[in-house]
Coordinates of C-alpha atoms and ligand atoms in Angstrom, one line a residue:
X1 CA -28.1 9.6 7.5
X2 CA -25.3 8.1 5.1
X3 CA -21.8 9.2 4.1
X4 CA -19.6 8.7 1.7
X5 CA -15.9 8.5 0.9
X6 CA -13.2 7.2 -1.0
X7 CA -9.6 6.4 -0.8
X8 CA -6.8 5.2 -3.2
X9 CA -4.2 3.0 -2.2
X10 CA -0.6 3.4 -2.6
X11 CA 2.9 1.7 -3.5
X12 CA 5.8 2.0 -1.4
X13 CA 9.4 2.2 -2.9
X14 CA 11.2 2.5 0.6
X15 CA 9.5 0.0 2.5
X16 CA 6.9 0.0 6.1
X17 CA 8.8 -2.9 7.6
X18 CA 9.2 -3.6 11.1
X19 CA 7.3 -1.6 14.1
X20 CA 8.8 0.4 17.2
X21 CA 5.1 0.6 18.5
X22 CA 2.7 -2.3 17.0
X23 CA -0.3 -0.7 19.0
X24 CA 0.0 2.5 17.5
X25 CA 2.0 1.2 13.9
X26 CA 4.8 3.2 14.8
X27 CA 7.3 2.0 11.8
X28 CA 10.8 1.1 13.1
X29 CA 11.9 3.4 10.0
X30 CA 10.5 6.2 7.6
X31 CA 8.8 5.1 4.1
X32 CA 8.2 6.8 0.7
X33 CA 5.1 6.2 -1.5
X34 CA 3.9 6.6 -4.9
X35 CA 0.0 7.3 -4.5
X36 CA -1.9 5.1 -6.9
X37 CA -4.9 6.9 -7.9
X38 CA -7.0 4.6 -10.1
X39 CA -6.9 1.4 -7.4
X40 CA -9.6 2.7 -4.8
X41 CA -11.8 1.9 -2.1
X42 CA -15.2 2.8 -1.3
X43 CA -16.8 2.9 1.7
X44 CA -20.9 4.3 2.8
X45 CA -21.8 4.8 6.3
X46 CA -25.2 4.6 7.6
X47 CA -26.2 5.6 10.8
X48 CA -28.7 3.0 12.7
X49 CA -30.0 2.9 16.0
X50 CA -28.5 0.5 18.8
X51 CA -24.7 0.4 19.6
X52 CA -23.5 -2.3 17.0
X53 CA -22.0 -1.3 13.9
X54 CA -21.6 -4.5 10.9
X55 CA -20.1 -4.4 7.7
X56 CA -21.4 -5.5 4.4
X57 CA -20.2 -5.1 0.9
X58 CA -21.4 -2.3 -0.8
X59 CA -22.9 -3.6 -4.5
X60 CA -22.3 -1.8 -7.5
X61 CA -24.9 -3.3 -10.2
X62 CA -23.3 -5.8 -12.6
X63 CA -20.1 -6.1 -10.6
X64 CA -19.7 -9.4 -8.9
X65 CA -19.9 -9.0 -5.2
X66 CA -16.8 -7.7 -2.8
X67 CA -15.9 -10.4 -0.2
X68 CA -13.9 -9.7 3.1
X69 CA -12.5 -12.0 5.3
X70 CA -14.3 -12.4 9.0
X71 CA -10.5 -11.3 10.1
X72 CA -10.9 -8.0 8.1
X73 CA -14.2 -7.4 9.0
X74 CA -13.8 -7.4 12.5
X75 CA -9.8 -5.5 12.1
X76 CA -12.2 -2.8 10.1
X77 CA -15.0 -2.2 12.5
X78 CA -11.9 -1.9 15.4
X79 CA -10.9 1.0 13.5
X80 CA -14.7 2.4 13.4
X81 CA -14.9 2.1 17.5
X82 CA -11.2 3.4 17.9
X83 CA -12.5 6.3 16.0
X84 CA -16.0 6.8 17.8
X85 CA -14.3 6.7 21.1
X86 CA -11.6 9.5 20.0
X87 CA -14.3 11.6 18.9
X88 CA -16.9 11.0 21.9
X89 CA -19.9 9.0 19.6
X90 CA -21.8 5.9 20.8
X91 CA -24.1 5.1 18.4
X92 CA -23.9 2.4 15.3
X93 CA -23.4 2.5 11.6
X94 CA -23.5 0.0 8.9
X95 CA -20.2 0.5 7.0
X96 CA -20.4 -0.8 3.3
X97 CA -17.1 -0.7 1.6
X98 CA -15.8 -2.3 -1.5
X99 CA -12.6 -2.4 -4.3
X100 CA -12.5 -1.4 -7.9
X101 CA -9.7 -3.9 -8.6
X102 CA -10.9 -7.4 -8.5
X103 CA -11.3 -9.0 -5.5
X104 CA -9.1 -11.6 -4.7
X105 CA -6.5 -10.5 -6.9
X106 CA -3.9 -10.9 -4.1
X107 CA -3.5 -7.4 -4.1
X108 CA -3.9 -5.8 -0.3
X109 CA -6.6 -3.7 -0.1
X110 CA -5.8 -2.5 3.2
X111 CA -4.4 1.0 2.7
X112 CA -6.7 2.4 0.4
X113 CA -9.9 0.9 2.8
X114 CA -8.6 2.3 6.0
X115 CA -7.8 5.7 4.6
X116 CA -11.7 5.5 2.9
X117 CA -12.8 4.2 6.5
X118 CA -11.0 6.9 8.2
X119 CA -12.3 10.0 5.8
X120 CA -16.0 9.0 5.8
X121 CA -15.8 8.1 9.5
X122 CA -14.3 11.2 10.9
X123 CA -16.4 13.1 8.4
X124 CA -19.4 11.6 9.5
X125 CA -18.6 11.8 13.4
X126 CA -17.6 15.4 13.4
X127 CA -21.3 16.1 11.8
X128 CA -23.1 14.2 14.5
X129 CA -21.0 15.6 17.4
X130 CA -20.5 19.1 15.6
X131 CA -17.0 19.1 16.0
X132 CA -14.7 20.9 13.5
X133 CA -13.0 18.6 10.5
X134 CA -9.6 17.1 11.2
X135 CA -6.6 18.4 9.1
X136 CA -5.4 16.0 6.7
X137 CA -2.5 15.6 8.6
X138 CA -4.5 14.7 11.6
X139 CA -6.8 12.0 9.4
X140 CA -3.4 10.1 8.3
X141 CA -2.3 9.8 11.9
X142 CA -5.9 8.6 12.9
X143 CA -5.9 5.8 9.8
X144 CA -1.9 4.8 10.7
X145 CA -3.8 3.7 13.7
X146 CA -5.8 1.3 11.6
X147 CA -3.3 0.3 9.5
X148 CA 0.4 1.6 9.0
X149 CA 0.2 1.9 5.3
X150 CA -2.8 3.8 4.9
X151 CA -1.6 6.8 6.0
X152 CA 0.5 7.7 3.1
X153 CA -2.8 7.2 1.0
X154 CA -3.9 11.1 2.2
X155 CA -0.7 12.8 0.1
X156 CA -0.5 12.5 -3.6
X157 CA 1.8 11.8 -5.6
X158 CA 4.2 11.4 -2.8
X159 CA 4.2 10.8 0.7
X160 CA 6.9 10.2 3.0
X161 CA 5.8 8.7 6.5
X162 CA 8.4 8.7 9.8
X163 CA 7.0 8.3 12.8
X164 CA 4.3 10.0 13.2
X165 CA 4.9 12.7 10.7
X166 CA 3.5 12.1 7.5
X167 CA 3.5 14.7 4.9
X168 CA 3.9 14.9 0.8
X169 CA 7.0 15.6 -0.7
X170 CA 7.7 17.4 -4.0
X171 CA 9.3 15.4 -6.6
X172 CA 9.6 16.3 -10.3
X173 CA 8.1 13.1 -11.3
X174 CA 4.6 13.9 -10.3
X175 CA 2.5 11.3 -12.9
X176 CA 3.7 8.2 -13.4
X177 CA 2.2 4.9 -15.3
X178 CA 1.8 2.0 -12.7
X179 CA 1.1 -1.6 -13.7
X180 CA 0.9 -4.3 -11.1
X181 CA 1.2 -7.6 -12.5
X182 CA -0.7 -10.4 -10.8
X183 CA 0.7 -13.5 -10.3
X184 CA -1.2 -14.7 -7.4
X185 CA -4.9 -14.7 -6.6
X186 CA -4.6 -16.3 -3.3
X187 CA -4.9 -14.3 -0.3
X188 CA -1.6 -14.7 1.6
X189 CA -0.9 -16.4 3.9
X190 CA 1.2 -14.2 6.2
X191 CA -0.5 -10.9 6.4
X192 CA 1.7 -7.9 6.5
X193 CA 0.7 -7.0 9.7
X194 CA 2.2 -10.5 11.1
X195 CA 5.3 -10.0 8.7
X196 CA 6.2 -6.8 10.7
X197 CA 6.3 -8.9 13.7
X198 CA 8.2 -11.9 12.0
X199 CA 11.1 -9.8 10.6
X200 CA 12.2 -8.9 13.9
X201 CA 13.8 -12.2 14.3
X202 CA 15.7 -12.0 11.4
X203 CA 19.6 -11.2 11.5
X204 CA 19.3 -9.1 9.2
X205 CA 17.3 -7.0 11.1
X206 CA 19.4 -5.3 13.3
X207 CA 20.6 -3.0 10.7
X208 CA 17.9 -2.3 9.0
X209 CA 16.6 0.7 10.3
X210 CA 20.2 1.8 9.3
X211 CA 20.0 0.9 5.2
X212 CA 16.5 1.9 4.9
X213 CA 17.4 5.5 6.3
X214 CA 20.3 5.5 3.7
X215 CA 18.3 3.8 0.5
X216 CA 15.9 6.8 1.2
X217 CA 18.5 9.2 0.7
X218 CA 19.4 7.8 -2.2
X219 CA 16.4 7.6 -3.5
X220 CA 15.3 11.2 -2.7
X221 CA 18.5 12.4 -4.4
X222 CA 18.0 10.4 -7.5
X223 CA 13.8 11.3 -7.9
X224 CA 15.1 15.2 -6.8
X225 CA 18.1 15.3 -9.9
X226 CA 15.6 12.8 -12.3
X227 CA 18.2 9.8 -12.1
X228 CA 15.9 7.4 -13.4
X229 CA 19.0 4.7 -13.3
X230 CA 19.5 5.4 -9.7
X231 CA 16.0 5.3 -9.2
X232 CA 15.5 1.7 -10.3
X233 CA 18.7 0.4 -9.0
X234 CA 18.2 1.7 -5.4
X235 CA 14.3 0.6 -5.6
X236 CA 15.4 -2.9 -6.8
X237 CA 17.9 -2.9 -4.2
X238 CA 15.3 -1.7 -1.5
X239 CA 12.4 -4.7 -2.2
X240 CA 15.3 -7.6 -2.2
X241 CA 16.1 -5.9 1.4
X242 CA 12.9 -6.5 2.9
X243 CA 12.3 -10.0 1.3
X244 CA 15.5 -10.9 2.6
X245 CA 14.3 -10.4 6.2
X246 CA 11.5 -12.8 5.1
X247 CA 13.5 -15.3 3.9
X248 CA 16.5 -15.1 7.1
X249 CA 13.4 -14.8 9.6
X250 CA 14.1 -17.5 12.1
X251 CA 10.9 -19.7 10.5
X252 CA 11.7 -18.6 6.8
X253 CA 9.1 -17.5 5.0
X254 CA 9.1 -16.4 1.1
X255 CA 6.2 -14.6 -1.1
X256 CA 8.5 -15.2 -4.1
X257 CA 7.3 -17.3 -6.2
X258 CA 8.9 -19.0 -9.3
X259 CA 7.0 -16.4 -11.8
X260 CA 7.8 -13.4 -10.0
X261 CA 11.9 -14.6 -10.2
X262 CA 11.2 -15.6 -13.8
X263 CA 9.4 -11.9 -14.4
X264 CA 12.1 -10.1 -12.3
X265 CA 15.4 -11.7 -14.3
X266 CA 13.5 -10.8 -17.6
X267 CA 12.8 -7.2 -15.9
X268 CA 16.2 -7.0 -15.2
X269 CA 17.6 -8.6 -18.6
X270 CA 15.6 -5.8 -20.3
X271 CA 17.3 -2.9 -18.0
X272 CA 20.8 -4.3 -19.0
X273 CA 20.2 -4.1 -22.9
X274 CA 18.4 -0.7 -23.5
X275 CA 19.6 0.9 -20.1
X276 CA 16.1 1.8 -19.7
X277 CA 12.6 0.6 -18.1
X278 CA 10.2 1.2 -15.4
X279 CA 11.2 1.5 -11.4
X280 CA 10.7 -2.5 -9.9
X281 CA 9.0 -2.8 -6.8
X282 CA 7.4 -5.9 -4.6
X283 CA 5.6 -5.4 -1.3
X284 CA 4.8 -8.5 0.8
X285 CA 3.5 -10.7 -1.8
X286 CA 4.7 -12.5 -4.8
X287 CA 3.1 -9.3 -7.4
X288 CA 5.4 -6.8 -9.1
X289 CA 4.7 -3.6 -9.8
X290 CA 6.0 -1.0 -12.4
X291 CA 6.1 2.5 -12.6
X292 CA 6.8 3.9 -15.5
X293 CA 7.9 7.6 -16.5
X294 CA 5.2 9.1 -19.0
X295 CA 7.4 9.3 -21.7
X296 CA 8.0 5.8 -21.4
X297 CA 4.0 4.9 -22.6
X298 CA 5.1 3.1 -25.6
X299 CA 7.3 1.2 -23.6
X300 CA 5.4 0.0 -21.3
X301 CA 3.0 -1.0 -23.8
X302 CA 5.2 -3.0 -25.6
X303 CA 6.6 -4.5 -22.6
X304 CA 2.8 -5.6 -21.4
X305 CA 1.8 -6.9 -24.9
X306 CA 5.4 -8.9 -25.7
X307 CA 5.7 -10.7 -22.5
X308 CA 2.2 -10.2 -20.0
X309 CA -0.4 -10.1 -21.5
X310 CA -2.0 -14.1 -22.2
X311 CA 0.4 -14.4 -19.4
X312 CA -0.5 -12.6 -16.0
X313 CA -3.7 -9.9 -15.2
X314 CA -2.2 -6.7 -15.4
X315 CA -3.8 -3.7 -13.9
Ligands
DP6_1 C1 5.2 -4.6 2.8 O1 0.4 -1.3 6.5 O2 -0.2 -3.6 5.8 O3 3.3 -3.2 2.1 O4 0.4 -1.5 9.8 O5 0.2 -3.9 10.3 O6 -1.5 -2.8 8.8 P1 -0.1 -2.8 9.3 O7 0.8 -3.2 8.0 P2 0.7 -2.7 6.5 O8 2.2 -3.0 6.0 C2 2.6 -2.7 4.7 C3 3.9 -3.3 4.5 C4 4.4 -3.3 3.0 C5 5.4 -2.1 2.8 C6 4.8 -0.7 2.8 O9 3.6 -0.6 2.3 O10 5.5 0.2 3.1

C-alpha cells in the first residue's frame, strides 16, 4: 500500500529561537509565520514487511536526484517511529521524500518535510490501525515534535505558534510575493536545531523571551492596521535580534556573510529613498528573503532584474 502527501514550508518574521523543552521543541517564546506555498516537500510511503523502515529519495523524471544527509535521514525516520509508537503500529515503510527547490540551495528543508512526513504518516497509520484522522491542530503538535518549525507549515497564510498552541491568525495581507535570494549553497554548518541550544549562552539571552513577546505585538498591530513601514522596521529589527544572540554566543558564531551585509545595506538604502520595499527577513543562514505586498509586483521585479539577477539564484 503507498501514500502520499505534501507540505510547504514557511518563513518566520518573529523568530523560533531558543527551547524551554528541547525534547518536545517547546519554543522559549511564541513565533509568527508567512506560509510559503510554492517551496514544498514531497514525501510517498510504502508499506513493506519486517520492522525497518529506510528512506530514499523519491525521483521525479528529468530532475537531478534529491540528496539527504545520513544525519537527516536518520532525524526523519525518528519522527516515523515516534509517530508509529503514538498511534500503536509496528510494521515498516519506505518513506521517499524530496524538494522542489534545488537541493543544496542552503535553504532548510526541514519544515516543509516534517509537516509532509507528519501528514502522510499519520494518514497512513490511522488507515492501517483504523483509527479516526487527527485534527489539524493535533498533526502540528505531532510534527513540532519532529521539528519546531514545521508546525506552522499546517496554517496558511499565517500561523502563530506559542507553546504548544498553534493556530492561524487573520491578517489583511493574506498573499504576498516571497523571493529568497541565495547566497550560499553550502549546507550550514550549525544546524538550527544546535543554534537553539547555542543561544542560550548568549547575554543577550536573558531577555529575549521579553523583546520577542513585544516585537510580536508590534508586529501584529502593524500587519492588523496595514502599516507596511512598521512592518519592515520591526521585522528588520526582529532578524538582527536573533543573529545577535549568534554572534554574543559564548563561541561566536555568524551566518552573515559579506553578500548578505552588502544585500542588506542596499535593501535598506532603497527603503530610505522611496519609503517603500518588501518586509526583510533572515533565518539561521546567510539567505534573505523578501516579501513583497502584491501591488508591489513591479517592484519587485525591478528590484530582482537591477541588482540579483546575474548576481544571486532567486526563487
Ligand atoms: C531560525 O525548527 O529548524 O528558522 O525545532 O530544532 O528542528 P528544531 O529547529 P527549527 O528552528 C528554526 C529556527 C529559525 C526560526 C524560525 O523558523 O522560527
Amino acid at each position: 500500500m503507498q501514500w502520499f502527501a505534501q507540505a510547504p514550508s514557511n518563513i518566520a518574521l518573529i523568530k523560533y529561537m531558543g527551547k524551554t523543552d528541547a525534547d518536545k521543541n517547546i519554543p522559549a517564546n511564541a513565533s509568527l509565520s508567512y506560509t510559503l506555498d510554492k517551496l514544498i516537500t514531497s514525501v510517498s510511503l510504502e508499506s513493506i514487511p519486517g520492522k525497518e523502515s529506510r528512506w530514499e529519495p523519491l525521483e521525479t523524471p528529468g530532475i537531478s536526484t534529491f540528496r539527504l544527509s545520513s544525519h537527516a535521514i536518520s532525524r526523519f525516520l525518528a519522527h516515523l517511529e515516534f509517530l508509529k509508537k503514538k498511534m500503536g503500529y509496528q510494521g515498516a515503510f519506505i518513506v521517499r521524500s524530496n524538494n522542489n527547490f534545488p537541493t543544496g540551495s542552503g535553504l532548510a528543508s526541514s519544515a516543509s518535510s516534517f509537516a509532509a512526513l507528519t501528514k502522510v504518516a499519520t494518514r497512513a497509520l490511522c488507515e492501517l490501525t483504523q483509527k479516526e484522522s487527527p485534527s489539524q491542530a493535533e498533526l502540528a503538535s505531532l510534527s513540532r515534535v519532529g521539528s519546531g518549525s514545521s508546525c506552522r507549515s499546517f496554517f496558511s497564510p499565517w500561523c502563530l505558534w506559542d507553546k504548544d498552541t498553534i493556530k492561524e491568525v487573520e491578517l489583511p495581507y493574506t498573499k504576498l510575493i516571497h523571493q529568497v535570494i541565495i547566497l550560499s549553497h553550502e549546507e550550514k554548518k550549525i544546524s538550527s536545531s544546535k543554534a537553539h541550544e547555542l543561544v542560550k549562552s548568549s547575554s543577550n539571552y536573558y531577555q529575549r523571551t521579553a523583546r520577542a513577546a513585544e516585537n510580536l505585538k508590534q508586529l501584529l498591530a502593524a500587519l492588523s492596521s496595514k502599516n507596511w513601514v512598521a512592518a519592515f522596521e520591526i521585522c528588520w529589527q526582529e532578524f538582527h535580534d536573533m543573529h545577535r544572540l549568534f554572534e554574543t554566543a559564548k563561541e561566536p558564531f555568524t551566518y552573515m556573510s559579506e553578500q548578505s551585509k552588502a544585500l542588506l545595506h542596499l535593501l535598506q538604502k532603497q527603503w530610505h529613498e522611496t519609503g517603500d520595499g518588501p518586509v526583510v527577513t533572515m533565518d539561521a543562514g546567510p539567505n534573505v528573503h523578501l516579501l513583497y505586498r502584491m501591488e508591489q509586483a513591479d517592484d519587485a521585479e525591478r528590484f530582482k532584474h537591477n541588482h540579483l539577477v546575474g548576481h544571486y539564484d532567486v526563487l
